[in-house]
Tab-separated table of C-alpha atoms and ligand atoms in Angstrom:
chain	number	residue	atom	x	y	z
A	215	MET	CA	-10.049	23.110	-45.277
A	216	SER	CA	-9.819	23.026	-48.534
A	217	ARG	CA	-11.705	21.388	-50.728
A	218	PRO	CA	-10.182	17.949	-51.477
A	219	SER	CA	-8.870	16.850	-55.008
A	220	SER	CA	-9.028	13.780	-55.459
A	221	GLU	CA	-9.811	10.042	-53.029
A	222	ALA	CA	-5.654	10.066	-51.558
A	223	SER	CA	-6.493	14.317	-50.241
A	224	THR	CA	-10.138	13.226	-49.381
A	225	TYR	CA	-8.527	9.856	-47.166
A	226	GLN	CA	-5.111	12.658	-45.951
A	227	SER	CA	-8.460	15.111	-45.199
A	228	LEU	CA	-10.126	12.745	-43.184
A	229	ARG	CA	-7.707	11.685	-40.875
A	230	GLY	CA	-7.077	15.636	-40.149
A	231	GLN	CA	-10.496	16.048	-39.322
A	232	LEU	CA	-10.414	12.975	-37.048
A	233	SER	CA	-6.901	14.378	-35.305
A	234	TYR	CA	-8.518	17.506	-35.092
A	235	LEU	CA	-11.885	16.211	-33.291
A	236	ARG	CA	-9.228	14.394	-31.011
A	237	LEU	CA	-10.772	10.756	-32.510
A	238	ALA	CA	-7.567	9.129	-32.351
A	239	ALA	CA	-8.425	5.656	-31.791
A	240	ALA	CA	-10.620	6.494	-34.322
A	241	ALA	CA	-7.972	8.243	-36.993
A	242	GLU	CA	-5.617	4.682	-35.854
A	243	ALA	CA	-8.477	1.921	-36.670
A	244	LEU	CA	-9.401	4.330	-39.861
A	245	PRO	CA	-7.299	2.177	-42.935
A	246	ALA	CA	-7.947	-1.048	-41.727
A	247	GLU	CA	-12.164	-0.224	-41.275
A	248	LEU	CA	-12.146	1.508	-45.014
A	249	GLU	CA	-10.867	-2.024	-46.351
A	250	ARG	CA	-13.352	-4.335	-44.941
A	251	SER	CA	-15.537	-1.188	-45.685
A	252	ALA	CA	-15.947	-2.107	-48.673
A	253	LYS	CA	-18.168	-5.008	-48.357
A	254	ASP	CA	-20.810	-2.853	-45.854
A	255	SER	CA	-23.207	0.385	-45.721
A	256	HIS	CA	-21.905	3.742	-44.981
A	257	THR	CA	-23.937	3.213	-41.964
A	258	ALA	CA	-22.258	0.139	-40.504
A	259	PHE	CA	-18.707	1.403	-41.228
A	260	LEU	CA	-19.395	4.939	-39.705
A	261	HIS	CA	-20.894	2.865	-36.545
A	262	ARG	CA	-17.902	0.690	-36.211
A	263	LEU	CA	-15.111	3.643	-36.871
A	264	LEU	CA	-16.828	5.347	-33.550
A	265	GLU	CA	-17.231	1.818	-32.053
A	266	VAL	CA	-13.338	2.648	-31.262
A	267	GLU	CA	-13.778	5.314	-30.578
A	268	VAL	CA	-16.533	4.985	-28.032
A	269	THR	CA	-14.812	2.041	-27.024
A	270	ALA	CA	-10.948	3.584	-25.984
A	271	THR	CA	-12.377	7.342	-23.785
A	272	GLU	CA	-14.482	4.321	-22.273
A	273	ALA	CA	-11.070	2.400	-20.925
A	274	ARG	CA	-9.672	5.641	-20.787
A	275	ARG	CA	-12.486	6.921	-18.485
A	276	HIS	CA	-11.832	3.529	-16.431
A	277	ASP	CA	-8.370	3.918	-15.907
A	278	SER	CA	-8.105	7.467	-14.864
A	279	LEU	CA	-11.639	6.441	-12.195
A	280	GLU	CA	-9.093	3.243	-10.922
A	281	ARG	CA	-6.291	5.919	-10.765
A	282	PHE	CA	-8.512	8.778	-8.644
A	283	ALA	CA	-9.947	6.440	-5.766
A	284	ARG	CA	-6.455	4.845	-5.218
A	285	LEU	CA	-8.594	1.103	-3.866
A	286	PRO	CA	-5.864	-1.004	-0.797
A	287	ALA	CA	-6.092	-4.125	-3.530
A	288	PRO	CA	-7.597	-5.422	-6.775
A	289	TRP	CA	-9.904	-7.449	-4.688
A	290	ARG	CA	-13.770	-8.413	-6.500
A	291	LEU	CA	-17.125	-10.245	-5.596
A	292	GLU	CA	-15.750	-13.690	-6.934
A	293	ASP	CA	-12.378	-13.259	-4.414
A	294	PHE	CA	-15.012	-13.322	-1.605
A	295	ASP	CA	-15.494	-16.364	0.382
A	296	PHE	CA	-18.993	-16.663	2.308
A	297	ASP	CA	-18.651	-20.130	3.396
A	298	ALA	CA	-14.961	-19.130	5.694
A	299	GLN	CA	-17.879	-15.521	6.936
A	300	PRO	CA	-21.413	-16.862	7.364
A	301	SER	CA	-22.018	-14.291	9.923
A	302	VAL	CA	-22.168	-11.770	5.931
A	303	ASP	CA	-25.134	-12.373	4.567
A	304	GLY	CA	-23.200	-12.646	0.570
A	305	ALA	CA	-27.292	-12.085	-0.465
A	306	MET	CA	-27.340	-7.903	0.364
A	307	VAL	CA	-23.164	-7.679	-0.039
A	308	ARG	CA	-24.734	-9.045	-4.058
A	309	GLU	CA	-28.168	-6.656	-3.629
A	310	LEU	CA	-24.869	-3.212	-2.699
A	311	ALA	CA	-22.503	-4.609	-5.823
A	312	SER	CA	-25.848	-3.646	-8.172
A	313	LEU	CA	-24.877	-0.057	-6.877
A	314	ARG	CA	-28.701	0.572	-6.319
A	315	PHE	CA	-27.777	2.250	-2.462
A	316	LEU	CA	-25.775	4.926	-4.654
A	317	ASP	CA	-29.274	5.604	-6.159
A	318	ASP	CA	-30.120	7.082	-3.207
A	319	ALA	CA	-27.711	7.845	-1.417
A	320	THR	CA	-27.426	4.875	1.425
A	321	ASN	CA	-24.500	4.584	3.407
A	322	VAL	CA	-22.306	1.030	4.277
A	323	LEU	CA	-21.017	0.071	7.882
A	324	LEU	CA	-18.794	-2.783	8.062
A	325	VAL	CA	-18.380	-2.976	11.757
A	326	GLY	CA	-15.911	-6.297	13.214
A	327	PRO	CA	-12.864	-6.928	14.926
A	328	PRO	CA	-9.322	-7.270	12.513
A	329	GLY	CA	-8.879	-9.635	9.696
A	330	VAL	CA	-13.009	-10.037	8.999
A	331	GLY	CA	-13.059	-8.837	5.602
A	332	LYS	CA	-14.142	-5.015	6.465
A	333	THR	CA	-12.107	-3.776	4.208
A	334	MET	CA	-12.251	-6.503	1.486
A	335	LEU	CA	-15.786	-5.444	0.962
A	336	ALA	CA	-15.448	-2.386	0.877
A	337	VAL	CA	-12.693	-2.380	-2.219
A	338	ILE	CA	-15.183	-5.054	-3.137
A	339	LEU	CA	-18.187	-2.331	-3.841
A	340	GLY	CA	-15.560	0.284	-4.336
A	341	ARG	CA	-14.602	-1.412	-7.634
A	342	ALA	CA	-18.217	-2.557	-8.218
A	343	ALA	CA	-18.873	1.307	-8.561
A	344	ILE	CA	-15.479	2.264	-10.282
A	345	ASP	CA	-16.252	-0.567	-13.091
A	346	ALA	CA	-20.138	1.128	-12.704
A	347	GLY	CA	-18.497	4.347	-14.475
A	348	TYR	CA	-19.136	5.853	-10.940
A	349	ARG	CA	-16.395	8.410	-9.603
A	350	THR	CA	-15.005	6.937	-6.192
A	351	TYR	CA	-12.327	7.275	-3.456
A	352	TYR	CA	-11.039	5.454	-0.570
A	353	THR	CA	-9.219	6.811	1.888
A	354	THR	CA	-9.059	6.269	5.656
A	355	ALA	CA	-9.698	7.891	8.604
A	356	ALA	CA	-6.530	8.775	9.838
A	357	GLU	CA	-5.091	9.693	5.852
A	358	LEU	CA	-8.634	12.134	5.956
A	359	ALA	CA	-7.828	13.719	9.499
A	360	ALA	CA	-4.491	14.152	7.985
A	361	ARG	CA	-5.075	15.855	4.510
A	362	CYS	CA	-8.254	17.283	6.952
A	363	HIS	CA	-5.922	19.406	8.933
A	364	LYS	CA	-3.516	20.264	6.560
A	365	ALA	CA	-5.646	21.776	5.013
A	366	ALA	CA	-7.168	23.554	7.943
A	367	LEU	CA	-3.007	25.027	8.313
A	368	GLU	CA	-2.408	26.135	4.568
A	369	GLY	CA	-6.122	27.128	4.196
A	370	ARG	CA	-7.652	25.212	1.831
A	371	TRP	CA	-10.259	23.982	3.900
A	372	ALA	CA	-13.481	24.925	2.296
A	373	THR	CA	-11.817	22.989	-1.298
A	374	THR	CA	-10.890	19.995	0.447
A	375	MET	CA	-14.393	19.472	1.968
A	376	ARG	CA	-15.773	20.348	-1.427
A	377	PHE	CA	-13.065	17.600	-2.964
A	378	PHE	CA	-14.666	14.263	-0.297
A	379	ALA	CA	-18.240	15.979	-0.821
A	380	GLY	CA	-17.434	15.327	-5.141
A	381	PRO	CA	-17.201	11.393	-5.302
A	382	ARG	CA	-20.374	9.179	-5.252
A	383	LEU	CA	-18.735	6.492	-3.274
A	384	LEU	CA	-16.347	7.717	-0.581
A	385	ILE	CA	-15.271	5.101	1.681
A	386	VAL	CA	-13.358	6.304	4.860
A	387	ASP	CA	-11.378	2.854	5.875
A	388	GLU	CA	-10.632	2.224	10.154
A	389	VAL	CA	-12.286	3.998	11.868
A	390	GLY	CA	-11.304	3.436	15.485
A	391	TYR	CA	-8.717	2.279	15.197
A	392	LEU	CA	-6.538	5.527	15.737
A	393	PRO	CA	-8.206	7.306	18.529
A	394	LEU	CA	-9.344	10.734	16.562
A	395	ALA	CA	-8.706	13.468	18.469
A	396	SER	CA	-11.431	16.066	18.971
A	397	GLU	CA	-9.859	18.174	15.184
A	398	ALA	CA	-9.913	14.560	13.484
A	399	ALA	CA	-13.273	14.138	15.036
A	400	ALA	CA	-14.281	16.555	13.822
A	401	ALA	CA	-13.445	17.012	10.077
A	402	LEU	CA	-14.902	13.603	9.598
A	403	PHE	CA	-18.274	15.270	11.308
A	404	GLN	CA	-18.482	17.668	8.635
A	405	VAL	CA	-17.734	15.320	5.606
A	406	VAL	CA	-20.331	12.943	6.680
A	407	SER	CA	-22.771	15.935	7.221
A	408	GLN	CA	-22.323	17.340	3.925
A	409	ARG	CA	-22.342	14.083	2.349
A	410	TYR	CA	-25.673	13.156	4.564
A	411	LEU	CA	-28.640	12.197	2.176
A	412	LYS	CA	-26.108	13.070	-0.781
A	413	GLY	CA	-23.336	11.051	-1.189
A	414	SER	CA	-23.359	7.210	-0.031
A	415	ILE	CA	-20.487	6.506	2.241
A	416	CYS	CA	-19.159	2.682	3.018
A	417	LEU	CA	-17.142	2.967	6.530
A	418	THR	CA	-15.462	0.404	7.990
A	419	THR	CA	-14.951	0.548	11.698
A	420	ASN	CA	-13.773	-1.881	14.565
A	421	LEU	CA	-16.117	-0.091	17.249
A	422	ALA	CA	-19.385	-0.987	17.940
A	423	VAL	CA	-21.612	1.295	16.987
A	424	GLY	CA	-22.750	1.054	21.062
A	425	SER	CA	-19.431	2.311	21.550
A	426	TRP	CA	-19.131	5.161	19.746
A	427	GLY	CA	-19.087	7.584	21.809
A	428	GLN	CA	-16.391	6.711	24.503
A	429	ALA	CA	-14.131	6.151	21.503
A	430	PHE	CA	-14.753	9.896	20.002
A	431	ALA	CA	-12.938	13.006	22.015
A	432	ASP	CA	-16.575	14.241	22.160
A	433	PRO	CA	-19.441	12.086	22.395
A	434	MET	CA	-21.627	14.656	21.417
A	435	VAL	CA	-19.914	14.718	17.602
A	436	ALA	CA	-19.825	10.746	17.763
A	437	ALA	CA	-23.144	10.709	18.426
A	438	ALA	CA	-24.113	13.172	15.646
A	439	MET	CA	-22.190	10.859	13.411
A	440	LEU	CA	-23.979	7.904	14.168
A	441	ASP	CA	-27.548	9.460	13.494
A	442	ARG	CA	-26.381	10.811	9.716
A	443	LEU	CA	-24.538	7.521	8.829
A	444	LEU	CA	-27.175	5.318	10.362
A	445	HIS	CA	-30.651	7.419	8.991
A	446	ARG	CA	-30.580	5.675	5.523
A	447	SER	CA	-28.020	1.973	6.002
A	448	VAL	CA	-26.912	-0.831	6.129
A	449	VAL	CA	-24.770	-2.393	8.582
A	450	PHE	CA	-22.614	-5.977	8.514
A	451	ASN	CA	-21.261	-6.629	12.368
A	452	ILE	CA	-19.180	-8.784	11.267
A	453	THR	CA	-17.879	-11.764	13.969
A	454	GLY	CA	-15.953	-14.693	14.143
A	455	GLU	CA	-11.688	-14.703	13.570
A	456	SER	CA	-9.449	-13.017	11.783
A	457	TYR	CA	-9.323	-14.653	8.644
A	458	ARG	CA	-5.358	-14.437	8.162
A	459	MET	CA	-5.204	-15.915	11.603
A	460	ARG	CA	-8.139	-18.801	10.004
A	461	ALA	CA	-5.357	-18.935	7.064
A	462	HIS	CA	-2.585	-19.098	9.001
A	463	ARG	CA	-3.312	-22.399	10.821
A	464	ALA	CA	-4.579	-24.419	8.712
A	465	ARG	CA	-1.186	-23.684	6.919
A	466	ALA	CA	0.680	-24.898	10.568
A	467	GLU	CA	-2.072	-27.275	10.427
A	468	ALA	CA	-1.434	-28.517	6.236
A	469	LEU	CA	2.417	-29.030	8.021
A	470	ARG	CA	1.612	-30.627	10.662
A	471	PRO	CA	2.665	-35.078	10.750
A	472	THR	CA	-0.270	-37.205	10.424
A	473	GLY	CA	-1.716	-38.634	12.958
A	474	ALA	CA	-0.417	-35.740	15.697
A	475	GLY	CA	-4.524	-35.286	16.464
A	476	GLY	CA	-4.328	-31.493	16.300
A	477	ARG	CA	-2.889	-31.484	19.773
A	478	GLY	CA	-1.856	-27.489	20.346
A	479	ALA	CA	-4.508	-26.148	18.071
A	480	SER	CA	-4.544	-22.200	19.110
A	481	PRO	CA	-6.331	-22.015	22.135
A	482	LYS	CA	-9.301	-20.235	20.683
A	483	SER	CA	-10.041	-23.000	18.678
A	484	PRO	CA	-13.994	-24.598	19.738
B	207	LIG	P1	-10.435	-6.545	8.070
B	207	LIG	O1	-10.246	-4.912	7.120
B	207	LIG	O2	-11.277	-6.378	8.905
B	207	LIG	O3	-9.384	-6.041	9.130
B	207	LIG	P2	-9.253	-6.780	5.622
B	207	LIG	O4	-10.115	-7.306	4.620
B	207	LIG	O5	-7.822	-6.598	5.368
B	207	LIG	O6	-9.504	-7.171	6.832
B	207	LIG	O7	-8.998	-9.168	5.547
B	207	LIG	C1	-7.528	-9.200	5.728
B	207	LIG	C2	-7.617	-10.315	5.049
B	207	LIG	O8	-8.164	-11.279	4.828
B	207	LIG	C3	-7.400	-9.944	3.684
B	207	LIG	O9	-6.298	-10.204	2.906
B	207	LIG	C4	-8.780	-10.462	3.064
B	207	LIG	O10	-8.279	-10.590	1.386
B	207	LIG	C5	-8.261	-11.997	3.572
B	207	LIG	N1	-9.895	-12.173	3.921
B	207	LIG	C6	-10.814	-11.819	4.784
B	207	LIG	N2	-12.151	-12.345	4.512
B	207	LIG	C7	-12.400	-13.160	3.329
B	207	LIG	C8	-13.420	-13.695	2.150
B	207	LIG	N3	-14.196	-14.347	3.682
B	207	LIG	N4	-12.624	-14.692	1.144
B	207	LIG	C9	-10.932	-14.153	0.870
B	207	LIG	N5	-10.155	-13.375	1.802
B	207	LIG	C10	-10.988	-12.853	3.047
B	208	LIG	MG1	-9.811	-3.233	7.480
């Protein structure tokens, strides 16, 4: 690079250097920061300028983690109504949201009937992981099985297995909603095996842990998979009624004329 002959050309050259180094945010902030820098030290100026670039880089990285993860909803910890779900240990959820469980590849199993907040809790943990900068990936068991099936047909099995080994947190939603044929169960088993003690899985299922054997085509595969999943794990057995049904009934009750005495409530209510 030629030696600048004046302040103006030094400035142009500096902008050129920032662009060349792909520090676009710093390049853009340069004029304003130079303006402010009259009163500051060189150190303070450079620190501020690079801070702009660091912030922009972090935002880009967060966006990219967010897109990669494909979380199905924007839920966060604050959105979860713990009072409505007494079978969920709130202190444990908060502890998990601190993400220490990722350090020793602990798995999280969310077990319970439809509508009790399993997906919501899984997404909350996924969101916390993304915000902390961890690569996270959300899939349903059915999607995972379909993807592995396609990969096997196209000769990309190994690549696909590497893909599912990659994320720091893998969320596998809705295990057991659809019966998993033996090929699909084998795919899920391999994903679980290769992540065993290496990377956390957060898995949601409507199947009680004791009934996995019957729900899978091959009970041995189911047992081996559970063995690995449970070895280092936190299990939530969520009971109670569907949050959607509860909201639905609350609306219906609010619409009912006063003095009706609450007759006609759903037969499930206590
Ligand atoms: P599941 O995966 O167990 O079938 P979801 O997590 O999809 O249930 O929850 C069903 C719906 O109810 C979602 O819209 C979710 O946001 C809401 N929901 C469930 N539990 C709670 C809760 N404790 N607080 C707030 N919303 C909840
Ligand atoms: Mg769900």
